[in-house]
Coordinates of C-alpha atoms and ligand atoms in Angstrom, one line a residue:
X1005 CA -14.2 -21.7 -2.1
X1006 CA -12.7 -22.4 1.3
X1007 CA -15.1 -20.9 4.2
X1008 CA -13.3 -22.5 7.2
X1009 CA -12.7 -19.9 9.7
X1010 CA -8.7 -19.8 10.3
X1011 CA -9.2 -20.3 13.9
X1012 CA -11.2 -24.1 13.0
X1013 CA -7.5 -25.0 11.1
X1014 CA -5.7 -27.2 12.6
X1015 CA -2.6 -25.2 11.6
X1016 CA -3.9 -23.0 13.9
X1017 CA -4.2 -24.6 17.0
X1018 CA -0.6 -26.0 16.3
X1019 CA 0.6 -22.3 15.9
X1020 CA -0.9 -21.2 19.4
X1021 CA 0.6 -23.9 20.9
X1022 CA 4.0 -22.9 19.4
X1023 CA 3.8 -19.7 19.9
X1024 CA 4.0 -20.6 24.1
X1025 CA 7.4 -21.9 22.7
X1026 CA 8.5 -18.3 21.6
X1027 CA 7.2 -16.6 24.2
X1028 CA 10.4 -16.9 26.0
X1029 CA 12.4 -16.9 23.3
X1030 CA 15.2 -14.2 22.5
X1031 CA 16.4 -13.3 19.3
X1032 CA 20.1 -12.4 21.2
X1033 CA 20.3 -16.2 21.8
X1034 CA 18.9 -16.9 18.3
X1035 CA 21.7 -15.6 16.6
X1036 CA 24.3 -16.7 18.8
X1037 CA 23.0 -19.9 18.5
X1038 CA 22.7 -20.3 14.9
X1039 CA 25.4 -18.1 12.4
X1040 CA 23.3 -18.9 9.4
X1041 CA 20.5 -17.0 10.1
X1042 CA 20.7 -14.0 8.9
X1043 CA 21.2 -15.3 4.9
X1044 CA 18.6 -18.9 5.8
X1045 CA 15.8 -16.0 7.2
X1046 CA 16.0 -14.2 3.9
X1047 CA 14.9 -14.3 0.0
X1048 CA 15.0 -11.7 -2.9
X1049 CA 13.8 -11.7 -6.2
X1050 CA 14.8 -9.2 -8.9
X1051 CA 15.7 -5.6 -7.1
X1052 CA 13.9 -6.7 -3.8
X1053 CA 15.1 -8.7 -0.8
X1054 CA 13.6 -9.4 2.3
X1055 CA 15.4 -10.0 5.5
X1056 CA 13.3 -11.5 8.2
X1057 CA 15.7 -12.9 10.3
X1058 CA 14.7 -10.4 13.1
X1059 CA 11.4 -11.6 13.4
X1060 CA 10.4 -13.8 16.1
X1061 CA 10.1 -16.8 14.0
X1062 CA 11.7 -20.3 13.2
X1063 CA 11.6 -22.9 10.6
X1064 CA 8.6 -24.6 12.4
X1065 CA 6.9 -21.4 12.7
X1066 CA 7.0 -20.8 8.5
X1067 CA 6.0 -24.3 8.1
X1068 CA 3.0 -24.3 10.3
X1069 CA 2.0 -20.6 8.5
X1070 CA 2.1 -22.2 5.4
X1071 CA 0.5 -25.1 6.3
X1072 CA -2.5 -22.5 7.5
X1073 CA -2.4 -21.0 4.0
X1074 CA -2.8 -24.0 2.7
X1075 CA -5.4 -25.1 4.7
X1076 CA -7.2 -21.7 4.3
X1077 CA -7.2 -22.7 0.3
X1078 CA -4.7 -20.3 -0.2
X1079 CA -3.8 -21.2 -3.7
X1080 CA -7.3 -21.6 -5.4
X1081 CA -7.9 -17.9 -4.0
X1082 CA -4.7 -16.8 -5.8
X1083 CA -5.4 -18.5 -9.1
X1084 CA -9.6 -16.9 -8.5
X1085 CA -7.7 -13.6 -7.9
X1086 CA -5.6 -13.6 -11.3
X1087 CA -8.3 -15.3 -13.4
X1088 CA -10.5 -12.0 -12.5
X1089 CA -13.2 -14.0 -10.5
X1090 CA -15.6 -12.2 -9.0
X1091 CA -13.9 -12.4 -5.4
X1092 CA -15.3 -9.2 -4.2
X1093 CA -18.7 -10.6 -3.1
X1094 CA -20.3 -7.9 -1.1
X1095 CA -20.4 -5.4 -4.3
X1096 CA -20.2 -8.9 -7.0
X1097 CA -16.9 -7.7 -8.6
X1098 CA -12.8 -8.8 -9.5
X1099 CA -10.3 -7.4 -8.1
X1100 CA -8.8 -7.2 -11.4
X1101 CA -5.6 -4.7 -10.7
X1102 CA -2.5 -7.4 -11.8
X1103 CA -4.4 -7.4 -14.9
X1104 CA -3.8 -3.2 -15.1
X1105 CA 0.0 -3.9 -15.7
X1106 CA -0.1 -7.4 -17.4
X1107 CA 1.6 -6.2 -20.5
X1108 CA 0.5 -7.6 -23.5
X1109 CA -1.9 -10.0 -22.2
X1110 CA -3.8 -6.9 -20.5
X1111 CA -7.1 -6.8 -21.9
X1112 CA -7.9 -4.7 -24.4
X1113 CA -9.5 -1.5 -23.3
X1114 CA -6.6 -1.6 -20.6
X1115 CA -4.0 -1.3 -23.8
X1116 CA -5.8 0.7 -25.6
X1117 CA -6.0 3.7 -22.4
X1118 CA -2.6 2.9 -21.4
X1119 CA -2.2 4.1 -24.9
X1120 CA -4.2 7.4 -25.1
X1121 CA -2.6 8.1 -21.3
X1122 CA 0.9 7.9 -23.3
X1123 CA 0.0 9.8 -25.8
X1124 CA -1.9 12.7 -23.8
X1125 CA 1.1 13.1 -20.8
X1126 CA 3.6 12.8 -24.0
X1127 CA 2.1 15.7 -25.6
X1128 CA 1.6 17.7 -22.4
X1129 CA 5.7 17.4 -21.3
X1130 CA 6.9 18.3 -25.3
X1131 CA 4.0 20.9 -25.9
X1132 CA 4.8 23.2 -23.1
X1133 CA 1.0 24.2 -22.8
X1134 CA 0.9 23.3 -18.7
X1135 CA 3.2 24.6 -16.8
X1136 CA 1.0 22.9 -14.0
X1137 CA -0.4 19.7 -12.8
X1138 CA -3.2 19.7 -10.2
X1139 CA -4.7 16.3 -9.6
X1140 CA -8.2 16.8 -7.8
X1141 CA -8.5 12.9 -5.8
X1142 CA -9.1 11.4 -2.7
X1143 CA -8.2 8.2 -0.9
X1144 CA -6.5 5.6 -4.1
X1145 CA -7.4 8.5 -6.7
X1146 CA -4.9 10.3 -4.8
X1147 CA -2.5 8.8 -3.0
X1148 CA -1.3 6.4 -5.4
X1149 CA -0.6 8.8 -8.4
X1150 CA 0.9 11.4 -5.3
X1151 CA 3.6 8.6 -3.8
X1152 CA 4.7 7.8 -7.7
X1153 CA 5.2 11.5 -8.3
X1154 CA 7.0 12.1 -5.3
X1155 CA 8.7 8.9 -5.0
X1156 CA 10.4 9.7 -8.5
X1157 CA 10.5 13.6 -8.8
X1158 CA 14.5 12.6 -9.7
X1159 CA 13.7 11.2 -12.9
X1160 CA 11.5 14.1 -14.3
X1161 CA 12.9 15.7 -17.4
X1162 CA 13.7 19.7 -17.8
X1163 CA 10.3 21.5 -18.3
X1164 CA 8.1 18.7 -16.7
X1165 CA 5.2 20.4 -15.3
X1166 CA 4.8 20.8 -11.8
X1167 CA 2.5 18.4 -10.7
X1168 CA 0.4 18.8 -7.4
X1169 CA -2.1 16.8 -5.2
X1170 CA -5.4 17.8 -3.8
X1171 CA -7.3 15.6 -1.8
X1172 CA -9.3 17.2 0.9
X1173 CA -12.4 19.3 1.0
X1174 CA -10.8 22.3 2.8
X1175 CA -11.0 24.8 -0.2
X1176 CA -8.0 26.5 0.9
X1177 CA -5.5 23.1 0.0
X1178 CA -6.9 23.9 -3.5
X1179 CA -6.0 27.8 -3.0
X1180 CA -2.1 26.7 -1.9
X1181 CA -2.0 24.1 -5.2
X1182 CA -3.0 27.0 -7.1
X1183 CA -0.7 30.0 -5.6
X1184 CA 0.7 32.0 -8.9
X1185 CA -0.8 29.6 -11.3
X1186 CA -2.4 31.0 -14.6
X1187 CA -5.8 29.7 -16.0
X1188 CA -4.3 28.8 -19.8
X1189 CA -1.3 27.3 -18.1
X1190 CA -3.0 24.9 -15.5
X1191 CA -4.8 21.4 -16.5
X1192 CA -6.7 19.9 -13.8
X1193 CA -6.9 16.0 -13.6
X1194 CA -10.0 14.9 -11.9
X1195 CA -10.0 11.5 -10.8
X1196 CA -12.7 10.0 -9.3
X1197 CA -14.2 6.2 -10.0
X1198 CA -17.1 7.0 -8.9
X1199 CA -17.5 11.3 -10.1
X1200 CA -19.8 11.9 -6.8
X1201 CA -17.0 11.8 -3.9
X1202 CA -17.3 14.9 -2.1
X1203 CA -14.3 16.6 -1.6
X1204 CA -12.9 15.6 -5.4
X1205 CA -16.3 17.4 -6.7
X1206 CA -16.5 20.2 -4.6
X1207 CA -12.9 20.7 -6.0
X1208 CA -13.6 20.5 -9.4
X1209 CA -16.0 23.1 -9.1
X1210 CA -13.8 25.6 -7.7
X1211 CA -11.4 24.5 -10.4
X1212 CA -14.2 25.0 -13.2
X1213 CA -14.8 28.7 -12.1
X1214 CA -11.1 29.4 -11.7
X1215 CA -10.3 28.3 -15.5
X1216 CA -12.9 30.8 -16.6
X1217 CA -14.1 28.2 -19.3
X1218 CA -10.5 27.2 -20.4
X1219 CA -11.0 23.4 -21.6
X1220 CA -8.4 22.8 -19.2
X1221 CA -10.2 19.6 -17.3
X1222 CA -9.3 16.0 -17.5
X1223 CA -11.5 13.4 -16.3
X1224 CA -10.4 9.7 -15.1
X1225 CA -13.6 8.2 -13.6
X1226 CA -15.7 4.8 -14.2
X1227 CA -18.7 7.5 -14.1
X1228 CA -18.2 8.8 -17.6
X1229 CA -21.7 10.1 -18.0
X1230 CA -20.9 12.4 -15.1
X1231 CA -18.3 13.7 -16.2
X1232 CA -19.3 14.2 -19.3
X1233 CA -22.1 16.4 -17.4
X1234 CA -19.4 18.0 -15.7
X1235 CA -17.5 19.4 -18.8
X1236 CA -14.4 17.6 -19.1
X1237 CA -12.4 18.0 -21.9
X1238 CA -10.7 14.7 -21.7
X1239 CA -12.0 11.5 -20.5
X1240 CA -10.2 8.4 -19.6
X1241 CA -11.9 5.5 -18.3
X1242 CA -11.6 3.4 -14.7
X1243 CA -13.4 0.3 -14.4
X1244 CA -15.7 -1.3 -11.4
X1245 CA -13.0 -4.1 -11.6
X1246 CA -10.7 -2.5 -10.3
X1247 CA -10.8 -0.7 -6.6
X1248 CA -9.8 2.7 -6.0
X1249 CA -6.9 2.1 -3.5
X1250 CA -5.7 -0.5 -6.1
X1251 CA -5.8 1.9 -9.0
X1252 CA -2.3 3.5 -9.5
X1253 CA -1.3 1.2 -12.3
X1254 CA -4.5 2.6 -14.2
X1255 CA -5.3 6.1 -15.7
X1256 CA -6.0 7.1 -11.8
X1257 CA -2.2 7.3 -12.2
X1258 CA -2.3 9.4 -15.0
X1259 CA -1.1 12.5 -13.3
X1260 CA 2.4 10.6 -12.2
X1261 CA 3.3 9.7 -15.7
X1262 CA 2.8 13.5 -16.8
X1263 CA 5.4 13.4 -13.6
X1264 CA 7.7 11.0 -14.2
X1265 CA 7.2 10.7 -18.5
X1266 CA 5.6 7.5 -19.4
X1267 CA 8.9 5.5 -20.1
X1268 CA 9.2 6.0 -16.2
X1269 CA 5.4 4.6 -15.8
X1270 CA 6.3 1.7 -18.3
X1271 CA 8.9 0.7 -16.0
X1272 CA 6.5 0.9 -12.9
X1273 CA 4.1 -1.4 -14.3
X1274 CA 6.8 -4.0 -15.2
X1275 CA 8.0 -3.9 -11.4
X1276 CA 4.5 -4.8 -10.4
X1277 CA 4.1 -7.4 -13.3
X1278 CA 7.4 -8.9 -12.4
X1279 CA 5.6 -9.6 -8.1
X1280 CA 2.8 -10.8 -9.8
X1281 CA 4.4 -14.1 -11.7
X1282 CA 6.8 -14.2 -8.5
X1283 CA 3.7 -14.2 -6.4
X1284 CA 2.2 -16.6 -8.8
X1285 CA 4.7 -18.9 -8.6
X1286 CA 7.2 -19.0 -5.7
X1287 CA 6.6 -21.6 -2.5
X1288 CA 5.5 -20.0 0.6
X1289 CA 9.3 -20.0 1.8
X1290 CA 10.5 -17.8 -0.9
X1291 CA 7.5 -16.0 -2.1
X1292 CA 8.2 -12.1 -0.4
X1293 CA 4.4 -10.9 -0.1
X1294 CA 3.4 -13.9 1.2
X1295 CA 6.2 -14.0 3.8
X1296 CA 5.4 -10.8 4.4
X1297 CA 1.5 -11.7 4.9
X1298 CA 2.2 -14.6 7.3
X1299 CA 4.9 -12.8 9.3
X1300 CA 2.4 -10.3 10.0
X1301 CA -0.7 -12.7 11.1
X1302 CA 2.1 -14.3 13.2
X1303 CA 2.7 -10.6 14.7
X1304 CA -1.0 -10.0 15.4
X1305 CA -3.1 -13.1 15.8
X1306 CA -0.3 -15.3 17.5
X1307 CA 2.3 -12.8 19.6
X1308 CA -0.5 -10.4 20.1
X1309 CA 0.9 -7.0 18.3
X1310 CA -2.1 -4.6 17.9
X1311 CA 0.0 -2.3 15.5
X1312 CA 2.5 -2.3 12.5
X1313 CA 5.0 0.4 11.8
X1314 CA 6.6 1.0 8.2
X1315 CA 9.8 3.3 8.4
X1316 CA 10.6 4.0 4.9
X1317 CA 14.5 5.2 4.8
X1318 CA 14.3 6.8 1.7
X1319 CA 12.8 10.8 1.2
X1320 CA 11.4 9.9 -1.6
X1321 CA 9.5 6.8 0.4
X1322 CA 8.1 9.2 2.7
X1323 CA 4.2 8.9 1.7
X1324 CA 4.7 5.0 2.0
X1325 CA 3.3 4.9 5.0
X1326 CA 0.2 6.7 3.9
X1327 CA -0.5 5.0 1.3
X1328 CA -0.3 1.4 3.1
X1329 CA -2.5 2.9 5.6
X1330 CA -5.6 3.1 2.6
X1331 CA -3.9 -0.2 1.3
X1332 CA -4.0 -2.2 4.5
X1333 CA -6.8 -0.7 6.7
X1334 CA -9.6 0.1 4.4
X1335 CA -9.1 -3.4 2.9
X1336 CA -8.5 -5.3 6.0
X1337 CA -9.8 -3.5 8.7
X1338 CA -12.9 -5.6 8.5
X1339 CA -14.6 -7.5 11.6
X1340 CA -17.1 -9.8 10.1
X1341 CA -15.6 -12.6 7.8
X1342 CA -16.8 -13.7 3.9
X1343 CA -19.6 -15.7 5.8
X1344 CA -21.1 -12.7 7.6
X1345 CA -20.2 -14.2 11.0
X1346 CA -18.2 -12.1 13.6
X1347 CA -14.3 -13.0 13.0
X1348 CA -13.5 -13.4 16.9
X1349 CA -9.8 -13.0 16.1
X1350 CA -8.3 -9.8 15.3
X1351 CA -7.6 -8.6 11.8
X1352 CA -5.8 -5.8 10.6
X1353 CA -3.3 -3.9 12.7
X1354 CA -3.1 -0.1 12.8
X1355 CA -0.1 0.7 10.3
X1356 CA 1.4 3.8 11.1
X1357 CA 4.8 5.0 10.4
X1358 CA 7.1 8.1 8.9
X1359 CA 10.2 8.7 7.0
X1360 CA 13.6 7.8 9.1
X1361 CA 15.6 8.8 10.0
X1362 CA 13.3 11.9 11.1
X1363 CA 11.5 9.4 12.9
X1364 CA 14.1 8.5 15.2
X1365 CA 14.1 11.8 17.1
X1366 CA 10.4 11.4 17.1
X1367 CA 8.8 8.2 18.1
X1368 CA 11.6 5.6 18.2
X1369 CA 11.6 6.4 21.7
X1370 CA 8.7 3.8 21.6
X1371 CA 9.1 1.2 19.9
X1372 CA 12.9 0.4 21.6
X1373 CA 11.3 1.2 25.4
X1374 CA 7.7 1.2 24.9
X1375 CA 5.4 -1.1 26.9
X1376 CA 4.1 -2.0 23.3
X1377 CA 5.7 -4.2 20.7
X1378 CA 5.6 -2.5 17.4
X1379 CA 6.6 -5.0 14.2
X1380 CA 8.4 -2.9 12.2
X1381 CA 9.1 -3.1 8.5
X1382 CA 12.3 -1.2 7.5
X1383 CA 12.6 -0.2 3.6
X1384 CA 16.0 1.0 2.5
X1385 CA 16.9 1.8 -0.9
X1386 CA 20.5 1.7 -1.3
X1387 CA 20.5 4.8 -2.3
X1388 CA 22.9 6.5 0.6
X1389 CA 25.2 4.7 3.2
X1390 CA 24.5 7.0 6.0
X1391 CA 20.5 5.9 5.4
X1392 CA 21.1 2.2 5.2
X1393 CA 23.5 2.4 8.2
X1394 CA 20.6 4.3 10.3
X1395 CA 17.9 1.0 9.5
X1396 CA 20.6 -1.3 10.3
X1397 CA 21.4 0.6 13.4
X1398 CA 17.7 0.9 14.2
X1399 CA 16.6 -3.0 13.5
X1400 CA 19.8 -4.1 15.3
X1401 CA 18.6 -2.5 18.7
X1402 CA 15.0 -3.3 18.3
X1403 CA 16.3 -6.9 17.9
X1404 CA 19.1 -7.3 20.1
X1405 CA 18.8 -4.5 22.5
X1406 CA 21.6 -3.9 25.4
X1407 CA 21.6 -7.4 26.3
X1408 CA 24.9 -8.2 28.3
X1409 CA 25.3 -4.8 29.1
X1410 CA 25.2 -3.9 33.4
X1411 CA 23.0 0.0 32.5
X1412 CA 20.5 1.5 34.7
X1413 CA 16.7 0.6 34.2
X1414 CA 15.9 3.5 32.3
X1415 CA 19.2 3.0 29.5
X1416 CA 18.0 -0.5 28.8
X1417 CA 16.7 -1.6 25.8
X1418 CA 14.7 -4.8 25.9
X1419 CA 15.6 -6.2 22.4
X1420 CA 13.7 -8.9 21.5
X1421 CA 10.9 -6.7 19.0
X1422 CA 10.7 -7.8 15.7
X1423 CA 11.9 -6.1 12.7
X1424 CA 11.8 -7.4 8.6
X1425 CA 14.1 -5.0 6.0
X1426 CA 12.9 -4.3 2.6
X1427 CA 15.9 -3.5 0.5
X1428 CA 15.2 -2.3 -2.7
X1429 CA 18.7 -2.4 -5.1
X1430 CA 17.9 1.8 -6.0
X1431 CA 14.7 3.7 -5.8
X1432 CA 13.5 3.7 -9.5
X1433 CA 10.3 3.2 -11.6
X1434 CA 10.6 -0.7 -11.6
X1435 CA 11.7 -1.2 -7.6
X1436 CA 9.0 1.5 -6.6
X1437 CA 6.3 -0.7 -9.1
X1438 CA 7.6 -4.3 -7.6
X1439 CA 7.6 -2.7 -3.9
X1440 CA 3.7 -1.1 -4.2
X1441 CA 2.9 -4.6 -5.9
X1442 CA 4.6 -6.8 -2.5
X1443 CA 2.3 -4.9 -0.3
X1444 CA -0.7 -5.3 -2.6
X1445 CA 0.0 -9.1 -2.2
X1446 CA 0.7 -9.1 1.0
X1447 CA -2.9 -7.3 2.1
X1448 CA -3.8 -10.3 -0.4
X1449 CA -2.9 -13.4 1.5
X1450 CA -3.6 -11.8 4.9
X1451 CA -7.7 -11.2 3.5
X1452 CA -7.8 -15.2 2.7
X1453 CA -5.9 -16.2 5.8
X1454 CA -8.5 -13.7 7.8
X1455 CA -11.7 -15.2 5.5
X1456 CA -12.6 -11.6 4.7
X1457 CA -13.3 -9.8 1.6
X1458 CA -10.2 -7.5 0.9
X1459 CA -11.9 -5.6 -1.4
X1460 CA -15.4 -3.7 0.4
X1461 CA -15.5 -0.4 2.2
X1462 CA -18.4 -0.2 3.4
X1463 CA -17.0 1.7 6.6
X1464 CA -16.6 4.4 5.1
X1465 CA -20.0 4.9 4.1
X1466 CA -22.1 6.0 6.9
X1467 CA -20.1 8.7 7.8
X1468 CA -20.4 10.1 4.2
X1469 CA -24.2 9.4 4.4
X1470 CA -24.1 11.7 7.8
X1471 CA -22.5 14.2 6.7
X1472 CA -24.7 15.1 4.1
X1473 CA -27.7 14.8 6.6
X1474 CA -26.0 17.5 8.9
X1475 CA -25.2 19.7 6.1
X1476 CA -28.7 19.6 5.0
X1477 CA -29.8 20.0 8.5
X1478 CA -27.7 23.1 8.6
X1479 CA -28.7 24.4 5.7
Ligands
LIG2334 O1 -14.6 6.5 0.5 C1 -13.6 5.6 0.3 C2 -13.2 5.6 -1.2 O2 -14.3 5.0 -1.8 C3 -12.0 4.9 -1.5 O3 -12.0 3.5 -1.5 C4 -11.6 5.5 -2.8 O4 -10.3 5.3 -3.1 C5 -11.9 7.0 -2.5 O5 -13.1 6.9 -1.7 C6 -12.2 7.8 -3.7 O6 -13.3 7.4 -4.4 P1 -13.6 7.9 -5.9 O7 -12.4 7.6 -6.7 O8 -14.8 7.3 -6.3 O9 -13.7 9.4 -5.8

């Protein structure tokens, strides 16, 4: 497999050289000067569109992007990726998660626990036992399963338990999820690949003593010795295949199809599978996570943007930014490539972002008069006009600013930051599945451009190593 460092590409060199061409450039006189921009710096596919015509990009600038994919041996990582090839060298596994929601061609044991997962939510919404959820995770056993239940809290039935999130060690954000809940009446849905993360365990327990030996625990968990240890009453299986943050299209997302019934979560996996053969298959110039991927390295390792903001314009997109932020930093935020040698170029940007249009009387302020330029993704649903209107508004003044307009220093707006919209045709299982999937692809690309593995975290280790050393210290 390719081990040339992007920066030894030729297409890179050429893209440094042309990005001296843009520095000047102004996306004001970019439109004016070409009326077809707007529909000729776009491409959809089924329910998703991408408009990046307010990114500081031309044709030459997609061509010499793709020529660095290619060059970077973009393809024979894809097909390495969907042929479940152990690409994950550090820890010798696949990153096997288009293979979660691959339909009939999933493998076996992924059929087969989709199955029981069906079965078990179906019989927990008709039976009436549970009046309440409470999923006990932490980083992708947690946020994935929390942004599908909240994401699509419209399409739960009447009598749907109330599903709730724990992820964090304080023992008091287990007390809140549990305010006026009853012991028979409560299931518990412990999810953790590995059974040993801290705060998911030390939640458990507290779970175990407050159902007072009720068999009222569900395990999901690649560790199914442990749990067994542990008492579940249930077990359904994860596998080392597949890595926590890319886990929602497993039985980690177990507690969102007891949210949204598992119709819903059939349609959420077809979304996904639907990006995968469109990922699969599309050129560089019409494939959306791959757009997406390049646009961003152009962002970061060619205009020099240190951060990336995602401004979902949807409530029920509100946790996208936190769950990108697992998605993108702990598989990207890497400074040493595949080869072990220091990268020298930068890597992931900080993603950061919150629900608009909230965010506008927050930190907009910033990004349209900051001394930093923030690339922003927009995502707008299409669900409500006075919400689409509000990203328009928003991407049209990062873009175009007050140019032509005699104001006082402090009332102009520089224009000239770069924006892409996401617009998904109706926040629904199958968008919400095909939108989670784009990003997923995206981080993708960006790992081969970058030559680093996409799929470690080993950052995240010593700090869990010294925090048991204090607390024994303390002890
Ligand atoms: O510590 C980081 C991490 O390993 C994430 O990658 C993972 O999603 C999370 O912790 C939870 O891990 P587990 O599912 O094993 O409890």
């Amino acid at each position: 497999m390719n081990t040339i460092p992007p920066t030894a590409c030729p297409a890179w060199k050429k893209l440094e050289a042309h990005a001296e061409n843009w520095r000047g450039a102004r996306l004001v006189e970019i439109f004016a000067n070409d009326p077809a921009r707007a529909t000729a710096f776009a491409t959809a596919m089924p329910g998703v569109r991408l408009d990046y015509s307010r990114q500081r990009v031309g044709a030459l600038t997609l061509t010499l992007l793709a020529q660095l994919a290619a060059e970077r041996g973009f393809e024979a990582w894809r097909a390495a990726l969907f042929a479940g090839e152990k690409i994950n060298a550090t820890e010798g596994r696949a990153a096997g998660h288009a293979a979660l929601r691959a339909g009939d061609a999933a493998p076996a044991e992924v059929r087969d626990t989709l199955r029981r997962m069906k079965e078990l939510s179906e019989k927990i919404i008709s039976g009436k036992k549970f009046d309440r959820i409470i999923n006990l995770g932490t980083g992708g056993s947690d946020l994935g399963p929390r942004l599908v239940a909240d994401a699509l809290a419209c399409v739960k039935g009447a009598g749907a338990p109330d599903v709730r999130f724990v992820a964090g060690v304080d023992p008091r954000e287990l007390e809140r999820a549990l305010a006026g809940a009853r012991s028979d009446s409560t299931l518990f849905v412990v999810v953790s690949k590995t059974f040993d993360t801290q705060e998911t365990i030390s939640n458990a327990k507290i779970a175990k003593e407050f159902l007072k030996g009720k068999a009222n625990l569900y395990a999901v968990t690649a560790n199914q010795e442990a749990a067994r240890q542990f008492g579940a009453s249930e077990i359904l299986p994860m596998w080392d295949w597949v890595g926590g943050r890319y886990s929602v299209w497993s039985a980690a997302g177990f507690s969102a199809m007891c949210a949204i019934g598992s119709a819903a979560f059939t349609e959420f996996l077809a979304g996904a599978r639907e990006v995968d053969a469109h990922f699969l298959s599309e050129p560089p110039e019409r494939n959306i996570p791959a757009l997406m991927a390049l646009l961003g390295i152009w962002n970061v390792n060619f205009l020099g943007a240190a951060t990336q903001a995602v401004l979902p314009y949807a409530h029920g997109l509100r946790l996208l930014p936190a769950y990108l932020q697992q998605l993108e930093m702990e598989s990207n935020g890497k400074r040493v490539d595949r080869e072990g040698r220091e990268t020298g170029y930068a890597t992931a940007p900080v993603l950061w972002g919150a629900e608009g249009t909230a965010s506008q009387h927050s930190f907009h302020q910033l990004l349209h008069q900051g001394t930093q330029i923030v690339p922003v993704d927009f995502v707008v649903a299409g669900i409500d006009p006075l919400l689409d209107a509000n990203a328009e508004a928003q991407s049209r003044a990062l873009a175009f600013g007050t140019a032509g307009q005699a104001l006082p220093p402090y009332r102009q707006y520089p224009g000239n930051r770069p924006s892409s919209t996401l617009c998904l045709e109706g926040l629904n299982a199958r968008n919400l599945g095909r939108l989670i999937a784009a990003y997923e692809h995206k981080v993708f690309t960006q790992g081969v451009l970058w030559n680093i593995n996409s799929f470690d975290q080993w950052g995240v280790e010593l700090g869990k190593q010294l925090a048991q050393d204090i607390l024994k210290q303390k002890a």
